[in-house]
Amino acid sequence: MNFCDLPEYEGDTVWVTASYSGIEEYWGLNGRGCDNLSVELGYRNWFELGDELDSLFSKVHDEYYMYNLKLEVKGVFEKGNYGHLGSNNGLFSVIEFGKVELKRIRLK
C-alpha cells in the first residue's frame, strides 16, 4: 500500500514501504510524495531485533548523514503526536519486519 494512504487505514493491519531516517532525537518513517506525513516507528521490543536488523539500525543511527533505511513493514497506524516534541503526526507499531535495506543518501 502507498505510505501516503496510511491515515485512511488507521487501526488496520497493513504492509507498507517507507524510508526511515532522522537526526539526533528526530526520527521517523517517510514516504515519497508525502510531505505532511512523518510517522514514529514503534516496535515493542527493540532488544529482540536480531543481529542483522540491529546492525542496520545502528549503522543508520551512527551515520545518519550518509544512510537511511528502506523498510517493508507490517503493522498498525494510529494518528497522534509522537516522537520528540510530537514532531511525528502518527505511530506505526510494527508487527513484522519484511525487507530492510540500507540506502546511501544521494546528495543533490
mmCIF file with all atom_site columns, C-alpha atoms in Angstrom, residues 18-73:
data_model
loop_
_atom_site.group_PDB
_atom_site.id
_atom_site.type_symbol
_atom_site.label_atom_id
_atom_site.label_alt_id
_atom_site.label_comp_id
_atom_site.label_asym_id
_atom_site.label_entity_id
_atom_site.label_seq_id
_atom_site.pdbx_PDB_ins_code
_atom_site.Cartn_x
_atom_site.Cartn_y
_atom_site.Cartn_z
_atom_site.occupancy
_atom_site.B_iso_or_equiv
_atom_site.pdbx_formal_charge
_atom_site.auth_seq_id
_atom_site.auth_comp_id
_atom_site.auth_asym_id
_atom_site.auth_atom_id
_atom_site.pdbx_PDB_model_num
ATOM 1  C CA . ALA A 1 18 ? 8.762  3.636  3.782  1.00 0.00 ? 18 ALA A CA 1
ATOM 2  C CA . SER A 1 19 ? 12.061 5.350  4.360  1.00 0.00 ? 19 SER A CA 1
ATOM 3  C CA . TYR A 1 20 ? 13.374 5.523  7.941  1.00 0.00 ? 20 TYR A CA 1
ATOM 4  C CA . SER A 1 21 ? 15.671 8.470  8.600  1.00 0.00 ? 21 SER A CA 1
ATOM 5  C CA . GLY A 1 22 ? 16.426 11.215 11.059 1.00 0.00 ? 22 GLY A CA 1
ATOM 6  C CA . ILE A 1 23 ? 18.932 13.147 13.072 1.00 0.00 ? 23 ILE A CA 1
ATOM 7  C CA . GLU A 1 24 ? 19.613 13.152 16.818 1.00 0.00 ? 24 GLU A CA 1
ATOM 8  C CA . GLU A 1 25 ? 16.217 12.634 18.512 1.00 0.00 ? 25 GLU A CA 1
ATOM 9  C CA . TYR A 1 26 ? 14.121 13.352 15.400 1.00 0.00 ? 26 TYR A CA 1
ATOM 10 C CA . TRP A 1 27 ? 13.496 10.027 13.615 1.00 0.00 ? 27 TRP A CA 1
ATOM 11 C CA . GLY A 1 28 ? 10.591 8.774  11.604 1.00 0.00 ? 28 GLY A CA 1
ATOM 12 C CA . LEU A 1 29 ? 9.112  6.986  8.635  1.00 0.00 ? 29 LEU A CA 1
ATOM 13 C CA . ASN A 1 30 ? 8.505  8.987  5.487  1.00 0.00 ? 30 ASN A CA 1
ATOM 14 C CA . GLY A 1 31 ? 7.166  8.208  2.058  1.00 0.00 ? 31 GLY A CA 1
ATOM 15 C CA . ARG A 1 32 ? 7.842  9.646  -1.367 1.00 0.00 ? 32 ARG A CA 1
ATOM 16 C CA . GLY A 1 33 ? 5.427  12.484 -2.087 1.00 0.00 ? 33 GLY A CA 1
ATOM 17 C CA . CYS A 1 34 ? 4.052  12.630 1.485  1.00 0.00 ? 34 CYS A CA 1
ATOM 18 C CA . ASP A 1 35 ? 5.474  15.879 2.802  1.00 0.00 ? 35 ASP A CA 1
ATOM 19 C CA . ASN A 1 36 ? 2.795  16.208 5.503  1.00 0.00 ? 36 ASN A CA 1
ATOM 20 C CA . LEU A 1 37 ? 3.157  12.716 6.969  1.00 0.00 ? 37 LEU A CA 1
ATOM 21 C CA . SER A 1 38 ? 6.026  11.768 9.270  1.00 0.00 ? 38 SER A CA 1
ATOM 22 C CA . VAL A 1 39 ? 5.444  8.681  11.392 1.00 0.00 ? 39 VAL A CA 1
ATOM 23 C CA . GLU A 1 40 ? 7.125  7.345  14.529 1.00 0.00 ? 40 GLU A CA 1
ATOM 24 C CA . LEU A 1 41 ? 8.402  3.788  14.143 1.00 0.00 ? 41 LEU A CA 1
ATOM 25 C CA . GLY A 1 42 ? 7.238  1.704  17.086 1.00 0.00 ? 42 GLY A CA 1
ATOM 26 C CA . TYR A 1 43 ? 8.389  -1.788 17.967 1.00 0.00 ? 43 TYR A CA 1
ATOM 27 C CA . ARG A 1 44 ? 7.529  -3.456 21.256 1.00 0.00 ? 44 ARG A CA 1
ATOM 28 C CA . ASN A 1 45 ? 10.987 -4.853 21.965 1.00 0.00 ? 45 ASN A CA 1
ATOM 29 C CA . TRP A 1 46 ? 13.974 -3.307 20.214 1.00 0.00 ? 46 TRP A CA 1
ATOM 30 C CA . PHE A 1 47 ? 16.244 -5.690 22.132 1.00 0.00 ? 47 PHE A CA 1
ATOM 31 C CA . GLU A 1 48 ? 14.875 -8.671 20.184 1.00 0.00 ? 48 GLU A CA 1
ATOM 32 C CA . LEU A 1 49 ? 15.582 -7.424 16.651 1.00 0.00 ? 49 LEU A CA 1
ATOM 33 C CA . GLY A 1 50 ? 18.310 -9.929 15.934 1.00 0.00 ? 50 GLY A CA 1
ATOM 34 C CA . ASP A 1 51 ? 21.877 -9.205 14.903 1.00 0.00 ? 51 ASP A CA 1
ATOM 35 C CA . GLU A 1 52 ? 21.238 -8.311 11.256 1.00 0.00 ? 52 GLU A CA 1
ATOM 36 C CA . LEU A 1 53 ? 18.453 -5.783 11.898 1.00 0.00 ? 53 LEU A CA 1
ATOM 37 C CA . ASP A 1 54 ? 20.229 -4.410 14.958 1.00 0.00 ? 54 ASP A CA 1
ATOM 38 C CA . SER A 1 55 ? 23.327 -3.819 12.837 1.00 0.00 ? 55 SER A CA 1
ATOM 39 C CA . LEU A 1 56 ? 21.337 -1.986 10.137 1.00 0.00 ? 56 LEU A CA 1
ATOM 40 C CA . PHE A 1 57 ? 19.556 0.284  12.636 1.00 0.00 ? 57 PHE A CA 1
ATOM 41 C CA . SER A 1 58 ? 22.853 1.004  14.425 1.00 0.00 ? 58 SER A CA 1
ATOM 42 C CA . LYS A 1 59 ? 24.531 1.903  11.125 1.00 0.00 ? 59 LYS A CA 1
ATOM 43 C CA . VAL A 1 60 ? 21.796 4.348  10.103 1.00 0.00 ? 60 VAL A CA 1
ATOM 44 C CA . HIS A 1 61 ? 21.714 5.944  13.584 1.00 0.00 ? 61 HIS A CA 1
ATOM 45 C CA . ASP A 1 62 ? 25.510 6.286  13.697 1.00 0.00 ? 62 ASP A CA 1
ATOM 46 C CA . GLU A 1 63 ? 25.852 7.563  10.124 1.00 0.00 ? 63 GLU A CA 1
ATOM 47 C CA . TYR A 1 64 ? 22.528 9.348  9.620  1.00 0.00 ? 64 TYR A CA 1
ATOM 48 C CA . TYR A 1 65 ? 24.184 11.883 7.299  1.00 0.00 ? 65 TYR A CA 1
ATOM 49 C CA . MET A 1 66 ? 25.088 9.094  4.837  1.00 0.00 ? 66 MET A CA 1
ATOM 50 C CA . TYR A 1 67 ? 22.338 6.461  5.109  1.00 0.00 ? 67 TYR A CA 1
ATOM 51 C CA . ASN A 1 68 ? 18.665 5.765  5.587  1.00 0.00 ? 68 ASN A CA 1
ATOM 52 C CA . LEU A 1 69 ? 16.727 2.514  5.689  1.00 0.00 ? 69 LEU A CA 1
ATOM 53 C CA . LYS A 1 70 ? 14.129 1.374  3.200  1.00 0.00 ? 70 LYS A CA 1
ATOM 54 C CA . LEU A 1 71 ? 11.667 -0.711 5.205  1.00 0.00 ? 71 LEU A CA 1
ATOM 55 C CA . GLU A 1 72 ? 8.870  -3.049 4.239  1.00 0.00 ? 72 GLU A CA 1
ATOM 56 C CA . VAL A 1 73 ? 6.930  -3.480 7.466  1.00 0.00 ? 73 VAL A CA 1
#
